Each structure stands twice: as structure tokens, then as C-alpha cells.
mmCIF file of C-alpha atoms in Angstrom:
data_model
loop_
_atom_site.group_PDB
_atom_site.id
_atom_site.type_symbol
_atom_site.label_atom_id
_atom_site.label_comp_id
_atom_site.label_asym_id
_atom_site.label_seq_id
_atom_site.Cartn_x
_atom_site.Cartn_y
_atom_site.Cartn_z
ATOM 1 C CA MET P 1 -31.660 21.907 -4.503
ATOM 2 C CA ASN P 2 -34.598 21.826 -7.092
ATOM 3 C CA LEU P 3 -38.364 22.449 -6.661
ATOM 4 C CA PRO P 4 -39.343 18.730 -5.992
ATOM 5 C CA ASP P 5 -36.550 18.468 -3.310
ATOM 6 C CA LEU P 6 -37.875 21.935 -1.756
ATOM 7 C CA LEU P 7 -41.355 20.562 -1.436
ATOM 8 C CA GLN P 8 -40.279 17.122 0.018
ATOM 9 C CA LEU P 9 -38.078 18.955 2.303
ATOM 10 C CA SER P 10 -41.062 20.912 3.583
ATOM 11 C CA GLY P 11 -43.483 18.113 3.812
ATOM 12 C CA GLY P 12 -41.104 15.373 5.150
ATOM 13 C CA TYR P 13 -42.562 15.491 8.498
ATOM 14 C CA TRP P 14 -45.485 13.775 7.262
ATOM 15 C CA SER P 15 -43.592 10.577 6.947
ATOM 16 C CA THR P 16 -42.006 11.413 10.457
ATOM 17 C CA CYS P 17 -45.282 11.736 12.247
ATOM 18 C CA THR P 18 -46.573 8.371 10.663
ATOM 19 C CA LEU P 19 -43.749 6.456 12.137
ATOM 20 C CA HIS P 20 -43.847 8.163 15.439
ATOM 21 C CA ALA P 21 -47.705 7.280 15.799
ATOM 22 C CA GLY P 22 -46.795 3.858 14.632
ATOM 23 C CA VAL P 23 -44.189 3.470 17.644
ATOM 24 C CA LYS P 24 -46.393 5.278 20.169
ATOM 25 C CA LEU P 25 -49.326 2.929 19.654
ATOM 26 C CA ASP P 26 -47.057 -0.011 19.697
ATOM 27 C CA ILE P 27 -48.369 -1.232 16.507
ATOM 28 C CA PHE P 28 -45.140 -3.046 15.410
ATOM 29 C CA THR P 29 -45.007 -5.133 18.627
ATOM 30 C CA CYS P 30 -48.554 -6.188 18.176
ATOM 31 C CA LEU P 31 -47.976 -7.231 14.654
ATOM 32 C CA THR P 32 -44.498 -9.028 15.046
ATOM 33 C CA ASP P 33 -45.772 -12.750 15.827
ATOM 34 C CA SER P 34 -48.865 -12.751 14.038
ATOM 35 C CA ALA P 35 -50.806 -11.107 11.469
ATOM 36 C CA MET P 36 -53.919 -9.115 12.223
ATOM 37 C CA THR P 37 -56.860 -7.399 10.308
ATOM 38 C CA THR P 38 -57.707 -3.729 10.948
ATOM 39 C CA PRO P 39 -60.813 -4.780 13.037
ATOM 40 C CA GLU P 40 -58.725 -7.091 15.122
ATOM 41 C CA LEU P 41 -55.865 -4.567 15.764
ATOM 42 C CA ALA P 42 -58.599 -1.872 16.650
ATOM 43 C CA ARG P 43 -60.291 -4.083 19.243
ATOM 44 C CA GLN P 44 -56.766 -4.722 20.669
ATOM 45 C CA LEU P 45 -55.639 -1.144 20.780
ATOM 46 C CA SER P 46 -59.300 0.525 21.498
ATOM 47 C CA ALA P 47 -58.725 2.430 18.315
ATOM 48 C CA ASP P 48 -61.224 3.597 15.507
ATOM 49 C CA GLU P 49 -60.998 1.426 12.584
ATOM 50 C CA ARG P 50 -61.006 4.054 9.875
ATOM 51 C CA GLY P 51 -58.302 6.158 11.309
ATOM 52 C CA LEU P 52 -56.031 2.800 12.060
ATOM 53 C CA GLY P 53 -56.742 1.538 8.577
ATOM 54 C CA MET P 54 -55.230 4.599 7.241
ATOM 55 C CA LEU P 55 -52.280 4.574 9.526
ATOM 56 C CA LEU P 56 -51.788 0.849 8.588
ATOM 57 C CA HIS P 57 -51.695 1.566 5.059
ATOM 58 C CA ALA P 58 -49.397 4.507 5.255
ATOM 59 C CA LEU P 59 -47.152 2.545 7.289
ATOM 60 C CA THR P 60 -47.061 -0.301 4.531
ATOM 61 C CA ALA P 61 -46.242 2.249 1.915
ATOM 62 C CA LEU P 62 -43.154 3.141 3.955
ATOM 63 C CA GLU P 63 -42.236 -0.381 3.862
ATOM 64 C CA LEU P 64 -42.370 -0.879 7.796
ATOM 65 C CA LEU P 65 -45.482 -3.256 7.442
ATOM 66 C CA HIS P 66 -46.585 -5.959 4.973
ATOM 67 C CA LYS P 67 -50.000 -6.316 3.837
ATOM 68 C CA GLU P 68 -51.463 -9.547 2.484
ATOM 69 C CA GLU P 69 -55.237 -9.806 1.622
ATOM 70 C CA ASN P 70 -56.800 -8.017 4.634
ATOM 71 C CA THR P 71 -54.099 -8.659 7.072
ATOM 72 C CA PHE P 72 -50.999 -6.712 8.175
ATOM 73 C CA ARG P 73 -48.037 -7.910 9.844
ATOM 74 C CA SER P 74 -44.507 -6.087 10.646
ATOM 75 C CA THR P 75 -41.795 -6.453 8.338
ATOM 76 C CA ALA P 76 -38.486 -8.261 9.428
ATOM 77 C CA PHE P 77 -36.794 -4.824 9.806
ATOM 78 C CA SER P 78 -39.554 -3.317 11.869
ATOM 79 C CA ALA P 79 -39.936 -6.433 13.903
ATOM 80 C CA THR P 80 -36.065 -6.069 14.762
ATOM 81 C CA TYR P 81 -35.913 -2.301 15.546
ATOM 82 C CA LEU P 82 -39.538 -1.221 16.270
ATOM 83 C CA SER P 83 -40.744 -4.198 18.381
ATOM 84 C CA LYS P 84 -40.517 -4.272 22.060
ATOM 85 C CA LYS P 85 -39.925 -7.859 21.827
ATOM 86 C CA SER P 86 -36.547 -7.217 20.187
ATOM 87 C CA ASP P 87 -33.257 -6.489 21.863
ATOM 88 C CA SER P 88 -32.545 -4.079 19.233
ATOM 89 C CA TYR P 89 -35.561 -1.971 19.974
ATOM 90 C CA MET P 90 -35.052 1.696 18.969
ATOM 91 C CA GLY P 91 -38.326 2.942 19.740
ATOM 92 C CA HIS P 92 -36.826 4.935 22.857
ATOM 93 C CA ILE P 93 -35.043 7.342 20.609
ATOM 94 C CA ILE P 94 -37.898 7.710 18.222
ATOM 95 C CA MET P 95 -40.178 8.708 21.107
ATOM 96 C CA HIS P 96 -37.565 11.041 22.270
ATOM 97 C CA HIS P 97 -37.707 12.612 18.769
ATOM 98 C CA HIS P 98 -41.431 12.786 18.908
ATOM 99 C CA HIS P 99 -41.337 14.816 22.140
ATOM 100 C CA LEU P 100 -39.018 17.521 20.427
ATOM 101 C CA VAL P 101 -41.669 18.034 17.618
ATOM 102 C CA GLU P 102 -43.600 20.726 19.487
ATOM 103 C CA GLY P 103 -40.469 22.933 20.083
ATOM 104 C CA TRP P 104 -39.046 22.480 16.398
ATOM 105 C CA SER P 105 -42.475 23.677 15.293
ATOM 106 C CA ARG P 106 -41.712 26.954 17.284
ATOM 107 C CA LEU P 107 -38.115 27.469 15.967
ATOM 108 C CA ASP P 108 -39.018 30.829 14.708
ATOM 109 C CA GLU P 109 -39.756 32.139 18.348
ATOM 110 C CA ALA P 110 -36.605 30.651 19.708
ATOM 111 C CA VAL P 111 -34.632 32.494 17.139
ATOM 112 C CA LEU P 112 -36.472 35.825 17.706
ATOM 113 C CA ARG P 113 -36.048 35.329 21.613
ATOM 114 C CA GLY P 114 -32.718 33.551 21.728
ATOM 115 C CA GLU P 115 -34.133 31.162 24.416
ATOM 116 C CA PRO P 116 -35.787 27.769 24.822
ATOM 117 C CA VAL P 117 -39.381 27.633 23.865
ATOM 118 C CA ARG P 118 -40.268 24.224 24.869
ATOM 119 C CA GLN P 119 -43.433 24.182 27.179
ATOM 120 C CA ARG P 120 -43.298 23.046 30.748
ATOM 121 C CA LEU P 121 -44.477 19.622 31.327
ATOM 122 C CA SER P 122 -46.458 17.945 34.106
ATOM 123 C CA HIS P 123 -44.511 15.726 36.688
ATOM 124 C CA GLU P 124 -45.677 12.587 34.847
ATOM 125 C CA ALA P 125 -45.145 13.697 31.356
ATOM 126 C CA LEU P 126 -41.436 14.806 32.302
ATOM 127 C CA GLU P 127 -41.008 11.382 33.835
ATOM 128 C CA ARG P 128 -42.238 9.951 30.418
ATOM 129 C CA GLU P 129 -39.731 12.131 28.624
ATOM 130 C CA ARG P 130 -36.818 11.469 30.922
ATOM 131 C CA GLU P 131 -37.174 7.889 30.177
ATOM 132 C CA SER P 132 -37.474 8.394 26.700
ATOM 133 C CA PHE P 133 -34.302 10.536 26.479
ATOM 134 C CA LEU P 134 -32.173 8.118 28.455
ATOM 135 C CA MET P 135 -33.168 4.851 27.006
ATOM 136 C CA GLY P 136 -33.028 6.890 23.617
ATOM 137 C CA MET P 137 -29.481 7.727 24.449
ATOM 138 C CA PHE P 138 -28.917 3.946 25.288
ATOM 139 C CA ASN P 139 -30.305 3.096 21.804
ATOM 140 C CA LEU P 140 -27.932 5.522 20.009
ATOM 141 C CA ALA P 141 -24.866 4.775 22.184
ATOM 142 C CA SER P 142 -25.354 1.052 21.647
ATOM 143 C CA LEU P 143 -24.760 1.489 18.007
ATOM 144 C CA ASN P 144 -21.583 3.541 18.374
ATOM 145 C CA ALA P 145 -20.112 2.143 21.713
ATOM 146 C CA PRO P 146 -18.997 -1.232 20.606
ATOM 147 C CA ARG P 147 -17.355 0.172 17.421
ATOM 148 C CA ILE P 148 -15.455 2.785 19.492
ATOM 149 C CA ALA P 149 -14.373 0.563 22.273
ATOM 150 C CA SER P 150 -12.961 -1.835 19.815
ATOM 151 C CA ALA P 151 -11.075 0.786 18.132
ATOM 152 C CA LEU P 152 -9.427 2.324 21.277
ATOM 153 C CA GLU P 153 -6.160 0.776 22.733
ATOM 154 C CA LEU P 154 -6.965 0.971 26.433
ATOM 155 C CA SER P 155 -4.288 -1.566 27.801
ATOM 156 C CA GLY P 156 -2.832 -0.291 30.979
ATOM 157 C CA HIS P 157 -6.117 1.695 31.807
ATOM 158 C CA ARG P 158 -7.682 0.513 35.021
ATOM 159 C CA ARG P 159 -10.212 3.243 36.139
ATOM 160 C CA MET P 160 -12.535 4.947 33.765
ATOM 161 C CA LEU P 161 -15.067 7.780 34.590
ATOM 162 C CA ASP P 162 -18.203 7.882 32.103
ATOM 163 C CA LEU P 163 -19.121 11.499 32.868
ATOM 164 C CA ALA P 164 -22.720 12.453 32.395
ATOM 165 C CA GLY P 165 -22.728 8.856 31.353
ATOM 166 C CA GLY P 166 -26.623 8.408 31.489
ATOM 167 C CA PRO P 167 -27.770 4.641 31.617
ATOM 168 C CA GLY P 168 -23.641 3.907 31.216
ATOM 169 C CA THR P 169 -23.585 2.341 27.776
ATOM 170 C CA TYR P 170 -20.092 3.557 27.132
ATOM 171 C CA ALA P 171 -18.897 2.361 30.490
ATOM 172 C CA ILE P 172 -20.368 -0.974 29.839
ATOM 173 C CA HIS P 173 -18.896 -1.421 26.374
ATOM 174 C CA PHE P 174 -15.516 -0.338 27.439
ATOM 175 C CA CYS P 175 -15.457 -2.561 30.209
ATOM 176 C CA LEU P 176 -16.843 -5.477 28.025
ATOM 177 C CA HIS P 177 -13.574 -4.904 25.723
ATOM 178 C CA ASN P 178 -11.260 -4.373 28.352
ATOM 179 C CA PRO P 179 -11.560 -6.904 31.258
ATOM 180 C CA ASP P 180 -9.147 -5.044 33.615
ATOM 181 C CA LEU P 181 -11.115 -1.864 33.314
ATOM 182 C CA THR P 182 -13.624 -0.583 36.190
ATOM 183 C CA ALA P 183 -15.754 2.463 35.673
ATOM 184 C CA VAL P 184 -17.806 5.043 37.430
ATOM 185 C CA VAL P 185 -20.833 6.348 35.904
ATOM 186 C CA TYR P 186 -21.305 10.016 36.894
ATOM 187 C CA ASP P 187 -24.780 11.587 36.606
ATOM 188 C CA LEU P 188 -27.542 13.219 38.259
ATOM 189 C CA PRO P 189 -29.417 11.292 40.973
ATOM 190 C CA THR P 190 -32.378 10.850 38.773
ATOM 191 C CA THR P 191 -30.332 8.809 36.408
ATOM 192 C CA ARG P 192 -29.657 6.289 38.925
ATOM 193 C CA PRO P 193 -32.175 3.493 38.429
ATOM 194 C CA PHE P 194 -31.824 3.528 34.569
ATOM 195 C CA ALA P 195 -28.084 3.188 35.046
ATOM 196 C CA GLU P 196 -28.088 0.603 37.680
ATOM 197 C CA GLN P 197 -30.730 -1.502 35.669
ATOM 198 C CA THR P 198 -28.712 -1.353 32.579
ATOM 199 C CA ILE P 199 -25.388 -2.215 34.058
ATOM 200 C CA ARG P 200 -27.101 -5.151 35.918
ATOM 201 C CA HIS P 201 -28.502 -6.316 32.858
ATOM 202 C CA PHE P 202 -25.035 -6.803 31.425
ATOM 203 C CA GLY P 203 -23.534 -8.434 34.552
ATOM 204 C CA LEU P 204 -21.269 -5.569 35.325
ATOM 205 C CA SER P 205 -22.389 -4.573 38.657
ATOM 206 C CA GLU P 206 -19.090 -5.618 40.411
ATOM 207 C CA ARG P 207 -17.003 -3.397 37.977
ATOM 208 C CA ILE P 208 -19.425 -0.441 37.086
ATOM 209 C CA THR P 209 -20.601 1.896 40.052
ATOM 210 C CA PHE P 210 -22.808 5.053 39.935
ATOM 211 C CA GLN P 211 -21.868 8.283 41.589
ATOM 212 C CA ALA P 212 -24.608 11.105 41.822
ATOM 213 C CA GLY P 213 -23.589 14.553 41.053
ATOM 214 C CA ASP P 214 -23.822 17.884 39.169
ATOM 215 C CA VAL P 215 -21.060 18.042 36.478
ATOM 216 C CA LEU P 216 -20.889 21.957 37.017
ATOM 217 C CA SER P 217 -20.980 22.195 40.861
ATOM 218 C CA ASP P 218 -19.593 18.954 42.239
ATOM 219 C CA ARG P 219 -15.998 17.377 41.980
ATOM 220 C CA PHE P 220 -15.425 14.150 40.075
ATOM 221 C CA GLY P 221 -12.986 12.528 42.172
ATOM 222 C CA THR P 222 -9.238 12.012 41.088
ATOM 223 C CA GLY P 223 -6.743 9.240 39.801
ATOM 224 C CA TYR P 224 -8.802 8.283 36.629
ATOM 225 C CA ASP P 225 -6.793 6.518 33.718
ATOM 226 C CA LEU P 226 -9.558 7.538 31.569
ATOM 227 C CA VAL P 227 -12.418 10.397 31.613
ATOM 228 C CA TRP P 228 -15.140 9.822 28.900
ATOM 229 C CA ILE P 229 -17.533 12.655 27.942
ATOM 230 C CA SER P 230 -19.818 11.588 25.354
ATOM 231 C CA HIS P 231 -22.600 14.409 24.034
ATOM 232 C CA LEU P 232 -22.440 16.600 27.015
ATOM 233 C CA LEU P 233 -20.733 19.677 25.889
ATOM 234 C CA HIS P 234 -23.537 20.648 23.454
ATOM 235 C CA SER P 235 -25.966 21.215 26.257
ATOM 236 C CA GLU P 236 -23.583 23.944 27.888
ATOM 237 C CA SER P 237 -22.339 27.280 27.249
ATOM 238 C CA PRO P 238 -18.639 27.691 26.045
ATOM 239 C CA ALA P 239 -17.740 28.899 29.573
ATOM 240 C CA ASP P 240 -19.422 26.011 31.399
ATOM 241 C CA SER P 241 -18.099 23.514 28.799
ATOM 242 C CA ALA P 242 -14.677 24.933 29.880
ATOM 243 C CA THR P 243 -15.412 24.392 33.534
ATOM 244 C CA VAL P 244 -16.413 20.715 32.673
ATOM 245 C CA VAL P 245 -13.328 20.012 30.453
ATOM 246 C CA ALA P 246 -10.949 21.640 33.047
ATOM 247 C CA LYS P 247 -12.455 19.597 36.000
ATOM 248 C CA ALA P 248 -12.401 16.333 33.992
ATOM 249 C CA ALA P 249 -8.801 17.114 33.213
ATOM 250 C CA GLU P 250 -7.822 17.643 36.974
ATOM 251 C CA SER P 251 -9.370 14.395 37.822
ATOM 252 C CA LEU P 252 -6.898 12.353 35.529
ATOM 253 C CA ALA P 253 -3.960 10.562 36.803
ATOM 254 C CA ASP P 254 -0.663 11.853 35.068
ATOM 255 C CA GLY P 255 -0.709 10.186 31.492
ATOM 256 C CA GLY P 256 -4.477 9.618 31.647
ATOM 257 C CA ARG P 257 -6.508 10.402 28.763
ATOM 258 C CA LEU P 258 -9.625 12.606 28.103
ATOM 259 C CA LEU P 259 -11.785 11.464 25.518
ATOM 260 C CA ILE P 260 -14.888 13.828 24.167
ATOM 261 C CA GLN P 261 -17.421 12.891 21.721
ATOM 262 C CA GLU P 262 -19.490 15.287 20.159
ATOM 263 C CA PHE P 263 -21.340 16.252 16.857
ATOM 264 C CA ILE P 264 -18.538 18.395 15.381
ATOM 265 C CA LEU P 265 -18.922 21.314 13.126
ATOM 266 C CA ASP P 266 -16.386 22.317 10.704
ATOM 267 C CA ASN P 267 -14.837 25.625 11.315
ATOM 268 C CA THR P 268 -17.032 27.437 8.972
ATOM 269 C CA LYS P 269 -19.966 26.003 11.015
ATOM 270 C CA THR P 270 -21.797 25.324 7.773
ATOM 271 C CA ALA P 271 -21.267 21.678 7.704
ATOM 272 C CA PRO P 272 -21.811 18.865 8.153
ATOM 273 C CA LEU P 273 -25.396 19.310 8.153
ATOM 274 C CA PHE P 274 -26.340 17.147 11.314
ATOM 275 C CA PRO P 275 -24.456 19.240 13.703
ATOM 276 C CA ALA P 276 -25.573 22.523 12.121
ATOM 277 C CA LEU P 277 -29.225 21.185 12.853
ATOM 278 C CA PHE P 278 -28.343 20.066 16.178
ATOM 279 C CA SER P 279 -27.097 23.320 17.281
ATOM 280 C CA LEU P 280 -30.826 24.659 16.732
ATOM 281 C CA ASN P 281 -32.070 21.650 18.788
ATOM 282 C CA MET P 282 -29.781 22.954 21.525
ATOM 283 C CA LEU P 283 -31.243 26.573 20.957
ATOM 284 C CA LEU P 284 -35.020 25.148 21.497
ATOM 285 C CA GLY P 285 -34.258 23.307 24.655
ATOM 286 C CA THR P 286 -31.220 24.729 26.460
ATOM 287 C CA ARG P 287 -30.291 28.398 27.692
ATOM 288 C CA ALA P 288 -26.830 28.503 25.980
ATOM 289 C CA GLY P 289 -25.940 24.874 24.515
ATOM 290 C CA GLN P 290 -24.889 24.627 20.862
ATOM 291 C CA SER P 291 -22.667 22.387 18.655
ATOM 292 C CA TYR P 292 -18.892 23.071 18.770
ATOM 293 C CA THR P 293 -16.250 23.142 16.121
ATOM 294 C CA GLN P 294 -13.099 21.075 15.829
ATOM 295 C CA GLN P 295 -11.242 24.337 16.454
ATOM 296 C CA GLU P 296 -13.277 24.979 19.575
ATOM 297 C CA LEU P 297 -12.794 21.787 21.427
ATOM 298 C CA PHE P 298 -9.103 21.679 20.621
ATOM 299 C CA ALA P 299 -9.026 25.081 22.539
ATOM 300 C CA LEU P 300 -11.053 23.918 25.417
ATOM 301 C CA MET P 301 -8.842 20.976 25.714
ATOM 302 C CA ASN P 302 -5.422 22.865 25.279
ATOM 303 C CA THR P 303 -6.790 25.619 27.904
ATOM 304 C CA ALA P 304 -7.283 22.822 30.501
ATOM 305 C CA GLY P 305 -3.577 21.869 30.160
ATOM 306 C CA LEU P 306 -3.878 18.770 28.111
ATOM 307 C CA CYS P 307 -1.210 17.777 25.805
ATOM 308 C CA GLU P 308 -1.257 15.551 22.544
ATOM 309 C CA VAL P 309 -4.730 16.895 21.703
ATOM 310 C CA ASN P 310 -6.314 15.555 18.410
ATOM 311 C CA ARG P 311 -9.076 14.044 16.771
ATOM 312 C CA LEU P 312 -9.212 10.285 16.503
ATOM 313 C CA SER P 313 -9.592 8.613 13.061
ATOM 314 C CA LEU P 314 -13.172 7.400 13.436
ATOM 315 C CA ASP P 315 -15.904 6.799 10.840
ATOM 316 C CA LEU P 316 -18.990 7.872 12.902
ATOM 317 C CA PRO P 317 -22.558 8.975 11.734
ATOM 318 C CA ASN P 318 -24.236 12.422 11.982
ATOM 319 C CA GLY P 319 -20.766 14.374 11.895
ATOM 320 C CA ALA P 320 -19.777 12.833 15.263
ATOM 321 C CA GLY P 321 -16.081 12.601 16.194
ATOM 322 C CA VAL P 322 -13.756 11.816 19.428
ATOM 323 C CA MET P 323 -11.250 14.331 20.447
ATOM 324 C CA THR P 324 -8.417 12.934 22.694
ATOM 325 C CA GLY P 325 -6.108 14.517 24.929
ATOM 326 C CA THR P 326 -3.375 13.443 27.444
ATOM 327 C CA ALA P 327 -2.658 14.768 31.151
ATOM 328 C CA CYS P 328 0.714 15.872 31.063
ATOM 329 C CA ARG P 329 1.887 17.192 34.529
#
């Protein structure tokens, strides 16, 4: 690293906060169908003209808006991913990132205390964050789920458990790619409305059901050909992760498969970069969560009695990987 890179690293949050403000104010939706001047958009948003003008110019500098004479319009890219009128809208995950900023600004406190520092929220604010988180997970999973589902050979699999499945994105895409597959999305009761709405949107209500429960204290059922656990273990301690994996293994039929997706560290824990940073994100928001190494995930699955444990050859972003193991009884 050189000095310019260091300063860019230090001040990079300026661009991040500019993007977050644009999404929070829904500027890209407003400017998708027609160009508007700053005063026109300020009236629509009940915003200050001076402040809005500065934001619009900064978003243009980031190549997220296009300016022609005195009017602004969304670019093709921002209209696709940042407008609520688009089926590819990614604003939910961006707002989830926005909600994490306050905690990250107190990372030094979390390191000294070894515990979460995120502030307690009002019920209304908590509901907004929950929606951003769940639909943000839908945003992210929608990028990877079709790729993973098409890469897996699931012929002969009939019953799937999507454990802590949130809005059911993976269950949906696995079922879309495998017509004989049915699925259960298992998550907390508060997740049910989001899951059932998403499942209904894809026309899969007859093949995918929702089961409410707690992954640590409740049972999952038995006889599943496939159990999918995506980005759950990093929220839990090693001991609780072992409990979840053991219970998942017990829910498999003989010969059934357990698949675990995580942001996976190498065994030195110094790379890849994203899982290393994500471990800090868990420090900020959970009591004992962390990113796990491939070796640690292997150990969890072997201890649960699974055989043929290995990592699938998949090229996924942000250091993500999928581990697989088979129930051999």
C-alpha cells in the first residue's frame, strides 16, 4: 500500500454515505422515467435546494446520475439496480449496509469490550431494519442462488430444509431448478410474512412451506434429503454452531446431504479480505459470532458424523464457499 491508497482507504466512506443518501431519499426511482431539475426534485422530496443540488452533483460524479444542462436523470445502471421500479432493485441491501454504519464507527469500543456496541432501537426502527435485512438478504441471495442451484446435481432429492432461510430465496431457486423438489423454509416467526410473500411471488406456495422455530432450541423434523444452511453459522459461537450442524445432520435421511454456505477464511484467518472484515461485523452485532475457516467448518461437519465432507468447486464472490457432507449411518 502507498500513501494515496491509505488516504483513499481512510476517506472512502464519503462515497459510501453519498450512495446511501441517494438510496434513502429514493432519488434514483424519482429520476428513472424522466429528467428533473434540482428545484423540481426538491419540491417532490421536500428537500433543501442547495443540499440536494450538491448531492445530485456528487452522485453524477460517481456515475450514478447523468446531467444534461440543468436536469438530472438516472443512468441505465442506477435505473436497473437502484430504482424501486426495477425487479433488480438492490436498495434493500444498501439500506442494510447503511444501518450498520453507526456500529462500525464504534469498532474500537467493540474491540476493547469484546461485545456488541450497536445501539438499542425503537420498535418502529427495529421493524425497518428487519425489513432491510431480510430483503437485503434476498437481494444478495438472488445473485448467487441461481448459480448455485444450477451447479448442484439434486436429482433424486425430494425434501429440502432451508434452515434460517429468511425470505426463502435458496429454497425458491432450488425448487425452480428441480421440479420434483419440495422445501420447508425454517426461521423465526417474524420472518414468516416476508417468506410467504416472496414464495407466493414466485408461484411456489404449493411446494414451499414455512415452519417457525428457533435453530438452537427447537427441532427441525427428520427425513430430509437436503439441508441447506446459508450464512447462519457466522452469527453463532463455535459451540452453538456445532449444535446447529449436529441437529441438521440428525434431520437428514440416510444418504441425505448437508450443504453449508459461509464467507470462509483460510486457515491463517488473514485472507480473503471480506471474511476477515465480516468477522469484525459479527463482533459489532453479535455476542459470539465470527467468520470460520475451512478447517473449522470441516471439523464441525465431521464431528456431527457426516462423511464425504468437502468444499464444492464454486467461484462465488466475497470469499463465499459451500461445504458439503453426507449422512452415512
